[in-house]
mmCIF file of C-alpha atoms in Angstrom:
data_model
loop_
_atom_site.group_PDB
_atom_site.id
_atom_site.type_symbol
_atom_site.label_atom_id
_atom_site.label_comp_id
_atom_site.label_asym_id
_atom_site.label_seq_id
_atom_site.Cartn_x
_atom_site.Cartn_y
_atom_site.Cartn_z
ATOM 1 C CA MET A 167 0.000 0.000 0.000
ATOM 2 C CA GLY A 168 1.292 3.444 -0.864
ATOM 3 C CA LEU A 169 1.818 6.435 1.388
ATOM 4 C CA GLN A 170 -1.093 8.846 1.805
ATOM 5 C CA PHE A 171 -0.340 12.534 2.304
ATOM 6 C CA LYS A 172 -2.535 15.509 3.100
ATOM 7 C CA GLU A 173 -2.938 18.531 0.867
ATOM 8 C CA GLU A 174 -1.153 20.792 3.373
ATOM 9 C CA GLU A 175 1.879 18.487 3.361
ATOM 10 C CA PHE A 176 2.236 18.890 -0.398
ATOM 11 C CA PHE A 177 1.593 22.627 -0.013
ATOM 12 C CA ALA A 178 4.683 22.803 2.212
ATOM 13 C CA CYS A 179 6.694 21.323 -0.662
ATOM 14 C CA CYS A 180 5.347 23.844 -3.179
ATOM 15 C CA GLU A 181 3.132 26.670 -1.946
ATOM 16 C CA SER A 182 0.668 26.565 -4.804
ATOM 17 C CA THR A 183 -2.878 25.741 -3.701
ATOM 18 C CA LYS A 184 -3.701 23.999 -6.966
ATOM 19 C CA PHE A 185 -0.485 21.975 -6.884
ATOM 20 C CA GLY A 186 -1.261 20.780 -3.347
ATOM 21 C CA LYS A 187 -4.801 19.785 -4.305
ATOM 22 C CA GLU A 188 -3.718 17.874 -7.416
ATOM 23 C CA MET A 189 -0.948 16.036 -5.571
ATOM 24 C CA ALA A 190 -3.373 15.031 -2.811
ATOM 25 C CA LYS A 191 -5.766 13.705 -5.460
ATOM 26 C CA ALA A 192 -2.943 11.713 -7.079
ATOM 27 C CA SER A 193 -1.789 10.096 -3.838
ATOM 28 C CA PRO A 194 -1.181 7.571 -2.337
ATOM 29 C CA PHE A 195 2.262 7.033 -3.816
ATOM 30 C CA SER A 196 4.104 3.745 -3.640
ATOM 31 C CA SER A 197 7.502 5.446 -3.774
ATOM 32 C CA LEU A 198 9.273 8.785 -3.828
ATOM 33 C CA ASP A 199 10.023 8.290 -7.535
ATOM 34 C CA GLU A 200 6.306 7.945 -8.261
ATOM 35 C CA ALA A 201 5.550 11.124 -6.295
ATOM 36 C CA VAL A 202 8.270 13.096 -8.109
ATOM 37 C CA THR A 203 6.963 11.943 -11.498
ATOM 38 C CA ALA A 204 3.442 13.040 -10.559
ATOM 39 C CA ALA A 205 4.744 16.372 -9.242
ATOM 40 C CA ARG A 206 6.537 17.133 -12.508
ATOM 41 C CA GLU A 207 3.450 16.289 -14.552
ATOM 42 C CA ILE A 208 1.204 18.464 -12.375
ATOM 43 C CA TRP A 209 3.630 21.397 -12.172
ATOM 44 C CA PHE A 210 4.557 21.606 -15.850
ATOM 45 C CA ASN A 211 1.347 20.398 -17.512
ATOM 46 C CA GLN A 212 -1.666 20.855 -15.227
ATOM 47 C CA VAL A 213 -1.375 23.972 -13.084
ATOM 48 C CA ASP A 214 -1.624 27.424 -14.661
ATOM 49 C CA VAL A 215 0.523 30.547 -14.616
ATOM 50 C CA ASN A 216 -1.230 31.865 -11.500
ATOM 51 C CA ALA A 217 -0.223 28.730 -9.615
ATOM 52 C CA TRP A 218 3.411 29.314 -10.587
ATOM 53 C CA LEU A 219 3.263 32.919 -9.387
ATOM 54 C CA GLN A 220 1.635 31.883 -6.091
ATOM 55 C CA ALA A 221 4.460 29.417 -5.431
ATOM 56 C CA PHE A 222 7.112 31.983 -6.387
ATOM 57 C CA SER A 223 5.663 34.612 -4.038
ATOM 58 C CA ALA A 224 5.944 32.273 -1.041
ATOM 59 C CA HIS A 225 9.744 32.238 -1.239
ATOM 60 C CA PRO A 226 11.827 34.742 0.705
ATOM 61 C CA GLN A 227 14.390 36.887 -1.021
ATOM 62 C CA ILE A 228 17.687 34.979 -0.983
ATOM 63 C CA GLY A 229 19.528 36.107 2.136
ATOM 64 C CA HIS A 230 16.290 36.774 4.048
ATOM 65 C CA SER A 231 14.299 34.560 6.405
ATOM 66 C CA SER A 232 11.032 33.035 5.221
ATOM 67 C CA SER A 233 7.775 34.734 6.234
ATOM 68 C CA SER A 234 5.665 31.787 5.098
ATOM 69 C CA SER A 235 2.649 30.966 7.272
ATOM 70 C CA ASN A 236 3.469 27.294 6.718
ATOM 71 C CA ALA A 237 5.848 26.342 9.529
ATOM 72 C CA THR A 238 7.248 23.312 7.710
ATOM 73 C CA SER A 239 7.970 25.301 4.567
ATOM 74 C CA ALA A 240 9.648 28.076 6.592
ATOM 75 C CA GLN A 241 11.824 25.529 8.386
ATOM 76 C CA TRP A 242 12.861 23.858 5.140
ATOM 77 C CA SER A 243 13.598 27.223 3.541
ATOM 78 C CA LYS A 244 15.915 28.113 6.420
ATOM 79 C CA GLY A 245 17.810 24.846 5.958
ATOM 80 C CA GLU A 246 18.069 25.323 2.195
ATOM 81 C CA GLN A 247 19.719 28.704 2.677
ATOM 82 C CA ALA A 248 22.062 27.505 5.425
ATOM 83 C CA THR A 249 25.148 27.458 3.187
ATOM 84 C CA ALA A 250 24.325 30.914 1.810
ATOM 85 C CA PHE A 251 24.000 32.364 5.311
ATOM 86 C CA ALA A 252 27.171 30.621 6.482
ATOM 87 C CA THR A 253 29.253 32.040 3.623
ATOM 88 C CA ALA A 254 27.742 35.533 3.608
ATOM 89 C CA THR A 255 29.583 38.741 4.454
ATOM 90 C CA ASN A 256 28.076 42.178 5.013
ATOM 91 C CA SER A 257 29.248 43.314 1.583
ATOM 92 C CA SER A 258 27.993 40.205 -0.247
ATOM 93 C CA LEU A 259 24.585 40.441 1.464
ATOM 94 C CA GLN A 260 24.343 44.103 0.495
ATOM 95 C CA GLU A 261 25.214 43.354 -3.133
ATOM 96 C CA LEU A 262 22.798 40.426 -3.180
ATOM 97 C CA SER A 263 20.036 42.648 -1.803
ATOM 98 C CA GLU A 264 20.646 45.255 -4.494
ATOM 99 C CA TRP A 265 20.598 42.680 -7.302
ATOM 100 C CA ASN A 266 17.485 41.041 -5.855
ATOM 101 C CA ALA A 267 15.737 44.414 -6.030
ATOM 102 C CA LYS A 268 16.839 44.946 -9.645
ATOM 103 C CA TYR A 269 15.658 41.452 -10.564
ATOM 104 C CA ARG A 270 12.218 41.916 -8.978
ATOM 105 C CA GLN A 271 11.781 45.281 -10.687
ATOM 106 C CA LYS A 272 12.549 43.754 -14.102
ATOM 107 C CA PHE A 273 10.707 40.438 -13.839
ATOM 108 C CA GLY A 274 7.982 41.112 -11.275
ATOM 109 C CA PHE A 275 8.775 38.186 -8.972
ATOM 110 C CA VAL A 276 11.492 37.149 -6.530
ATOM 111 C CA PHE A 277 14.730 35.644 -7.862
ATOM 112 C CA LEU A 278 14.195 31.910 -7.463
ATOM 113 C CA ILE A 279 16.989 29.369 -7.208
ATOM 114 C CA CYS A 280 17.365 26.047 -5.451
ATOM 115 C CA ALA A 281 19.822 27.402 -2.870
ATOM 116 C CA SER A 282 20.641 24.092 -1.196
ATOM 117 C CA GLY A 283 24.427 23.788 -0.923
ATOM 118 C CA LYS A 284 25.083 27.087 -2.734
ATOM 119 C CA SER A 285 27.247 29.892 -1.345
ATOM 120 C CA THR A 286 26.223 33.545 -1.366
ATOM 121 C CA ASP A 287 28.817 34.280 -4.054
ATOM 122 C CA GLY A 288 27.556 31.372 -6.164
ATOM 123 C CA ILE A 289 23.967 32.576 -5.915
ATOM 124 C CA LEU A 290 24.981 36.125 -6.765
ATOM 125 C CA THR A 291 26.892 34.907 -9.830
ATOM 126 C CA GLU A 292 23.833 32.980 -11.037
ATOM 127 C CA LEU A 293 21.564 35.985 -10.443
ATOM 128 C CA LYS A 294 23.801 38.217 -12.547
ATOM 129 C CA LYS A 295 23.965 35.545 -15.253
ATOM 130 C CA ARG A 296 20.167 35.250 -15.468
ATOM 131 C CA TYR A 297 19.351 38.951 -15.184
ATOM 132 C CA PRO A 298 19.783 39.707 -18.952
ATOM 133 C CA ASN A 299 17.217 36.999 -19.856
ATOM 134 C CA ARG A 300 13.933 37.890 -21.489
ATOM 135 C CA PRO A 301 11.047 37.849 -18.994
ATOM 136 C CA ILE A 302 9.310 34.870 -20.605
ATOM 137 C CA ALA A 303 12.524 32.824 -20.657
ATOM 138 C CA GLU A 304 13.283 33.710 -17.046
ATOM 139 C CA PHE A 305 9.753 32.743 -16.028
ATOM 140 C CA GLU A 306 10.366 29.236 -17.371
ATOM 141 C CA ILE A 307 13.743 28.999 -15.601
ATOM 142 C CA ALA A 308 12.178 30.061 -12.310
ATOM 143 C CA ALA A 309 9.535 27.340 -12.717
ATOM 144 C CA GLN A 310 12.287 24.767 -13.230
ATOM 145 C CA GLU A 311 14.089 25.988 -10.084
ATOM 146 C CA GLN A 312 10.820 25.681 -8.157
ATOM 147 C CA MET A 313 10.530 22.079 -9.328
ATOM 148 C CA LYS A 314 14.039 21.361 -8.010
ATOM 149 C CA ILE A 315 13.031 22.754 -4.626
ATOM 150 C CA THR A 316 9.823 20.715 -4.696
ATOM 151 C CA GLU A 317 11.721 17.489 -5.419
ATOM 152 C CA LEU A 318 14.096 18.136 -2.538
ATOM 153 C CA ARG A 319 11.202 18.786 -0.164
ATOM 154 C CA LEU A 320 9.267 15.726 -1.330
ATOM 155 C CA ALA A 321 12.322 13.661 -0.418
ATOM 156 C CA LYS A 322 12.288 15.221 3.056
ATOM 157 C CA LEU A 323 8.547 14.605 3.360
ATOM 158 C CA PHE A 324 8.939 10.939 2.515
ATOM 159 C CA SER A 325 11.888 10.511 4.872
ATOM 160 C CA THR A 326 9.961 11.928 7.839
ATOM 161 C CA LYS A 327 6.641 10.179 7.294
ATOM 162 C CA GLU A 328 5.797 8.231 10.429
ATOM 163 C CA ASN A 329 4.934 4.921 8.839
ATOM 164 C CA VAL A 330 8.104 5.031 6.707
ATOM 165 C CA THR A 331 10.178 5.735 9.816
ATOM 166 C CA SER A 332 8.455 2.942 11.709
ATOM 167 C CA THR A 333 9.130 0.484 8.907
ATOM 168 C CA CYS A 334 12.690 1.646 8.600
ATOM 169 C CA ASN A 335 13.309 1.115 12.301
ATOM 170 C CA LYS A 336 12.390 -2.508 11.790
ATOM 171 C CA ASN A 337 14.362 -2.771 8.599
ATOM 172 C CA PRO A 338 17.807 -1.071 8.664
ATOM 173 C CA THR A 339 18.321 -1.837 4.977
ATOM 174 C CA LEU A 340 15.184 0.082 4.017
ATOM 175 C CA ALA A 341 16.182 2.939 6.311
ATOM 176 C CA LYS A 342 19.510 3.185 4.482
ATOM 177 C CA LYS A 343 17.681 3.231 1.132
ATOM 178 C CA VAL A 344 15.448 6.118 2.203
ATOM 179 C CA GLU A 345 18.430 8.040 3.540
ATOM 180 C CA ASP A 346 20.370 7.415 0.354
ATOM 181 C CA ARG A 347 17.441 8.526 -1.792
ATOM 182 C CA VAL A 348 17.266 11.890 0.003
ATOM 183 C CA SER A 349 21.012 12.323 -0.557
ATOM 184 C CA VAL A 350 20.668 11.471 -4.234
ATOM 185 C CA ILE A 351 17.891 14.037 -4.699
ATOM 186 C CA GLY A 352 19.993 16.688 -2.962
ATOM 187 C CA ALA A 353 23.039 15.924 -5.073
ATOM 188 C CA HIS A 354 20.940 16.041 -8.227
ATOM 189 C CA LEU A 355 19.879 19.583 -7.411
ATOM 190 C CA THR A 356 23.421 20.906 -7.050
ATOM 191 C CA ALA A 357 25.008 19.096 -9.980
ATOM 192 C CA ALA A 358 23.382 17.912 -13.194
ATOM 193 C CA SER A 359 23.121 14.148 -13.422
ATOM 194 C CA ASP A 360 24.364 12.218 -16.426
ATOM 195 C CA ALA A 361 21.190 11.719 -18.461
ATOM 196 C CA SER A 362 22.815 9.084 -20.633
ATOM 197 C CA SER A 363 22.978 6.718 -17.662
ATOM 198 C CA VAL A 364 19.181 6.441 -17.471
ATOM 199 C CA LYS A 365 18.179 2.827 -18.118
ATOM 200 C CA LYS A 366 14.833 1.312 -18.911
ATOM 201 C CA SER A 367 14.553 -0.245 -15.465
ATOM 202 C CA GLN A 368 15.053 3.181 -13.851
ATOM 203 C CA ALA A 369 12.654 5.135 -16.035
ATOM 204 C CA PRO A 370 9.116 5.499 -14.601
ATOM 205 C CA PRO A 371 6.148 4.924 -16.934
ATOM 206 C CA ARG A 372 5.364 8.007 -18.967
ATOM 207 C CA THR A 373 2.245 10.038 -18.286
ATOM 208 C CA ARG A 374 2.668 12.295 -21.325
ATOM 209 C CA PRO A 375 4.104 11.945 -24.838
ATOM 210 C CA PRO A 376 7.938 11.879 -25.037
ATOM 211 C CA ILE A 377 7.958 15.087 -27.128
ATOM 212 C CA THR A 378 5.929 18.132 -26.086
ATOM 213 C CA SER A 379 5.977 21.860 -26.756
ATOM 214 C CA HIS A 380 4.488 25.162 -25.771
ATOM 215 C CA VAL A 381 4.594 28.683 -27.178
ATOM 216 C CA LEU A 382 5.160 31.892 -25.236
ATOM 217 C CA ASP A 383 4.374 35.178 -26.980
ATOM 218 C CA VAL A 384 7.169 37.476 -25.818
ATOM 219 C CA SER A 385 5.661 40.580 -27.436
ATOM 220 C CA ARG A 386 2.404 40.197 -25.510
ATOM 221 C CA GLY A 387 3.854 38.628 -22.384
ATOM 222 C CA SER A 388 1.336 35.777 -22.552
ATOM 223 C CA PRO A 389 0.987 32.188 -23.809
ATOM 224 C CA GLY A 390 0.689 31.736 -27.568
ATOM 225 C CA ALA A 391 -2.747 30.152 -27.875
ATOM 226 C CA GLY A 392 -4.294 28.751 -31.046
ATOM 227 C CA ILE A 393 -1.050 28.044 -32.904
ATOM 228 C CA GLU A 394 -0.983 24.981 -35.150
ATOM 229 C CA VAL A 395 1.911 22.615 -34.333
ATOM 230 C CA CYS A 396 3.113 19.656 -36.392
ATOM 231 C CA LEU A 397 5.718 17.005 -35.514
ATOM 232 C CA GLU A 398 7.677 15.059 -38.173
ATOM 233 C CA MET A 399 10.469 12.478 -38.144
ATOM 234 C CA TRP A 400 13.254 12.091 -40.716
ATOM 235 C CA LYS A 401 12.897 8.907 -42.817
ATOM 236 C CA GLY A 402 14.824 9.961 -45.895
ATOM 237 C CA PRO A 403 17.346 7.893 -47.884
ATOM 238 C CA GLN A 404 20.245 9.518 -46.032
ATOM 239 C CA PRO A 405 20.846 9.028 -42.293
ATOM 240 C CA ARG A 406 20.095 12.697 -41.694
ATOM 241 C CA PRO A 407 18.909 15.730 -43.651
ATOM 242 C CA MET A 408 21.832 17.577 -45.219
ATOM 243 C CA PHE A 409 22.266 21.324 -45.086
ATOM 244 C CA GLY A 410 21.672 22.932 -48.495
ATOM 245 C CA GLU A 411 20.172 19.802 -50.060
ATOM 246 C CA SER A 412 16.547 19.073 -50.889
ATOM 247 C CA ASP A 413 14.744 17.065 -48.227
ATOM 248 C CA ALA A 414 11.534 16.491 -50.189
ATOM 249 C CA GLY A 415 9.828 13.279 -49.135
ATOM 250 C CA GLY A 416 12.194 12.680 -46.256
ATOM 251 C CA TRP A 417 9.990 13.917 -43.436
ATOM 252 C CA VAL A 418 7.200 11.670 -42.152
ATOM 253 C CA PHE A 419 4.225 13.082 -40.258
ATOM 254 C CA GLN A 420 3.968 12.017 -36.598
ATOM 255 C CA GLY A 421 1.136 14.154 -35.275
ATOM 256 C CA SER A 422 -0.335 17.638 -34.987
ATOM 257 C CA SER A 423 -2.312 19.773 -32.568
ATOM 258 C CA THR A 424 -3.183 23.367 -31.669
ATOM 259 C CA THR A 425 -1.838 25.117 -28.590
ATOM 260 C CA ASP A 426 -4.328 25.654 -25.764
ATOM 261 C CA ASN A 427 -4.952 28.782 -23.687
ATOM 262 C CA ASP A 428 -1.745 28.112 -21.735
ATOM 263 C CA GLY A 429 0.220 27.872 -25.002
ATOM 264 C CA ARG A 430 0.781 24.127 -24.559
ATOM 265 C CA SER A 431 0.605 21.763 -27.497
ATOM 266 C CA GLY A 432 -1.778 18.848 -27.449
ATOM 267 C CA GLN A 433 -0.637 15.288 -28.040
ATOM 268 C CA LEU A 434 1.852 15.277 -30.923
ATOM 269 C CA MET A 435 2.608 11.561 -30.670
ATOM 270 C CA SER A 436 1.462 8.545 -28.732
ATOM 271 C CA ILE A 437 2.559 7.985 -25.126
ATOM 272 C CA ALA A 438 5.354 5.410 -25.199
ATOM 273 C CA ASP A 439 8.009 4.603 -22.601
ATOM 274 C CA ALA A 440 10.772 4.789 -25.221
ATOM 275 C CA VAL A 441 10.830 7.257 -28.090
ATOM 276 C CA ASN A 442 12.357 6.098 -31.374
ATOM 277 C CA PRO A 443 15.850 7.583 -31.750
ATOM 278 C CA GLY A 444 16.257 9.791 -34.790
ATOM 279 C CA ILE A 445 15.921 13.336 -36.099
ATOM 280 C CA TYR A 446 12.681 15.202 -35.537
ATOM 281 C CA ARG A 447 11.229 18.452 -36.818
ATOM 282 C CA ILE A 448 8.561 20.431 -35.029
ATOM 283 C CA ASN A 449 6.766 23.102 -37.079
ATOM 284 C CA PHE A 450 4.766 26.095 -35.836
ATOM 285 C CA ASN A 451 2.280 27.935 -38.060
ATOM 286 C CA THR A 452 3.397 31.361 -36.859
ATOM 287 C CA GLY A 453 2.243 33.117 -40.032
ATOM 288 C CA LYS A 454 -1.388 32.335 -39.287
ATOM 289 C CA TYR A 455 -0.975 33.359 -35.649
ATOM 290 C CA CYS A 456 0.821 36.621 -36.467
ATOM 291 C CA PRO A 457 0.038 37.571 -40.097
ATOM 292 C CA GLY A 458 2.140 40.732 -39.929
ATOM 293 C CA GLY A 459 5.176 38.976 -38.494
ATOM 294 C CA PHE A 460 8.464 38.148 -40.194
ATOM 295 C CA PHE A 461 8.135 34.329 -40.079
ATOM 296 C CA PRO A 462 5.457 32.519 -42.152
ATOM 297 C CA TYR A 463 6.315 29.435 -40.104
ATOM 298 C CA VAL A 464 9.051 28.267 -37.727
ATOM 299 C CA SER A 465 10.697 24.836 -37.870
ATOM 300 C CA ILE A 466 12.961 23.411 -35.168
ATOM 301 C CA VAL A 467 15.055 20.334 -35.985
ATOM 302 C CA PHE A 468 16.601 18.245 -33.216
ATOM 303 C CA GLU A 469 18.085 14.783 -32.699
ATOM 304 C CA ILE A 470 17.242 12.136 -30.094
ATOM 305 C CA ARG A 471 20.032 9.617 -29.598
ATOM 306 C CA GLU A 472 19.769 5.977 -28.555
ATOM 307 C CA SER A 473 21.012 6.815 -25.063
ATOM 308 C CA GLN A 474 18.265 9.446 -24.693
ATOM 309 C CA LYS A 475 15.217 7.431 -25.712
ATOM 310 C CA TRP A 476 13.923 7.173 -22.133
ATOM 311 C CA GLU A 477 14.082 10.937 -21.593
ATOM 312 C CA HIS A 478 11.430 13.615 -22.077
ATOM 313 C CA PHE A 479 11.951 16.319 -24.713
ATOM 314 C CA HIS A 480 10.139 19.615 -24.255
ATOM 315 C CA VAL A 481 10.703 22.052 -27.126
ATOM 316 C CA PRO A 482 9.335 25.501 -26.245
ATOM 317 C CA LEU A 483 9.107 28.429 -28.647
ATOM 318 C CA LEU A 484 9.589 31.984 -27.375
ATOM 319 C CA LEU A 485 8.039 34.062 -30.133
ATOM 320 C CA SER A 486 7.742 37.703 -31.159
ATOM 321 C CA PRO A 487 6.809 39.124 -34.582
ATOM 322 C CA PHE A 488 10.462 39.513 -35.602
ATOM 323 C CA SER A 489 12.406 36.948 -33.568
ATOM 324 C CA PHE A 490 12.141 33.563 -31.899
ATOM 325 C CA THR A 491 14.162 31.534 -29.420
ATOM 326 C CA THR A 492 14.087 27.924 -28.345
ATOM 327 C CA TYR A 493 15.906 25.552 -26.011
ATOM 328 C CA ARG A 494 15.456 22.087 -24.616
ATOM 329 C CA GLY A 495 13.188 22.184 -21.550
ATOM 330 C CA SER A 496 12.138 19.410 -19.199
#
């Protein structure tokens, strides 16, 4: 039987009311891995922008104590900033405060970073690095940092659950596994793990297609809704499309959809645990969405290797009438 948690316990992990409700509905969870998978699905694909902003606003400015009404969240926040406080000097705290103010003025929300294990200087360096970002791009990064914090706190929640502790007391081996799992989550948040080491036995069942997308309209500061999206895979006579050569007949249709009110694409391909390795092209009908813009359509070509077939590929488009940007999300 899995572990049952209350809504307020999940709220302590991520102070978004909708996130807490959806996680409580999804529980019980048989393992921490199952809970983390559900949390990612809910955070990135089910809650809306307002839920993100609510969670962001609950965090204290880095270098300040939490004012959260949730005692557990405030306690965890204090622990997560322990290294920053321990390495801080009066001058570094002053500089951090000034940059935090500049960041909030530009983006409209607090600078968010998973601070666990990070020094004040390290946090300040990251803040300065992210400050030039476009607001829409920074919004996505902040959401990813929130997910890192949520994963760390879910690990703490699981490790302190009474029935887990009771079982662990009777089974030292299980206790060691729980302790190790918390350590692994913490390490993952301070250093990127080697994605190529993911094996089939370690990959949880998918709850969404392996390739997804969403569109953010930078010029309007809102999701790009109603944009037609099409996914294709390269099946031409050559192993890959060649620059400057005709690729007629080489691309094979995989699926299409239209972005919803949150700018998220619908299902572009079937849900499968492993995606077929190869070269893919995702096309956006930007000309129809923005008739006066510079791009009649936008195509993004990317490759999924054999070692990556268990991973998820999120291909966002940050769009304005005369420019676009993309990157690989999670």
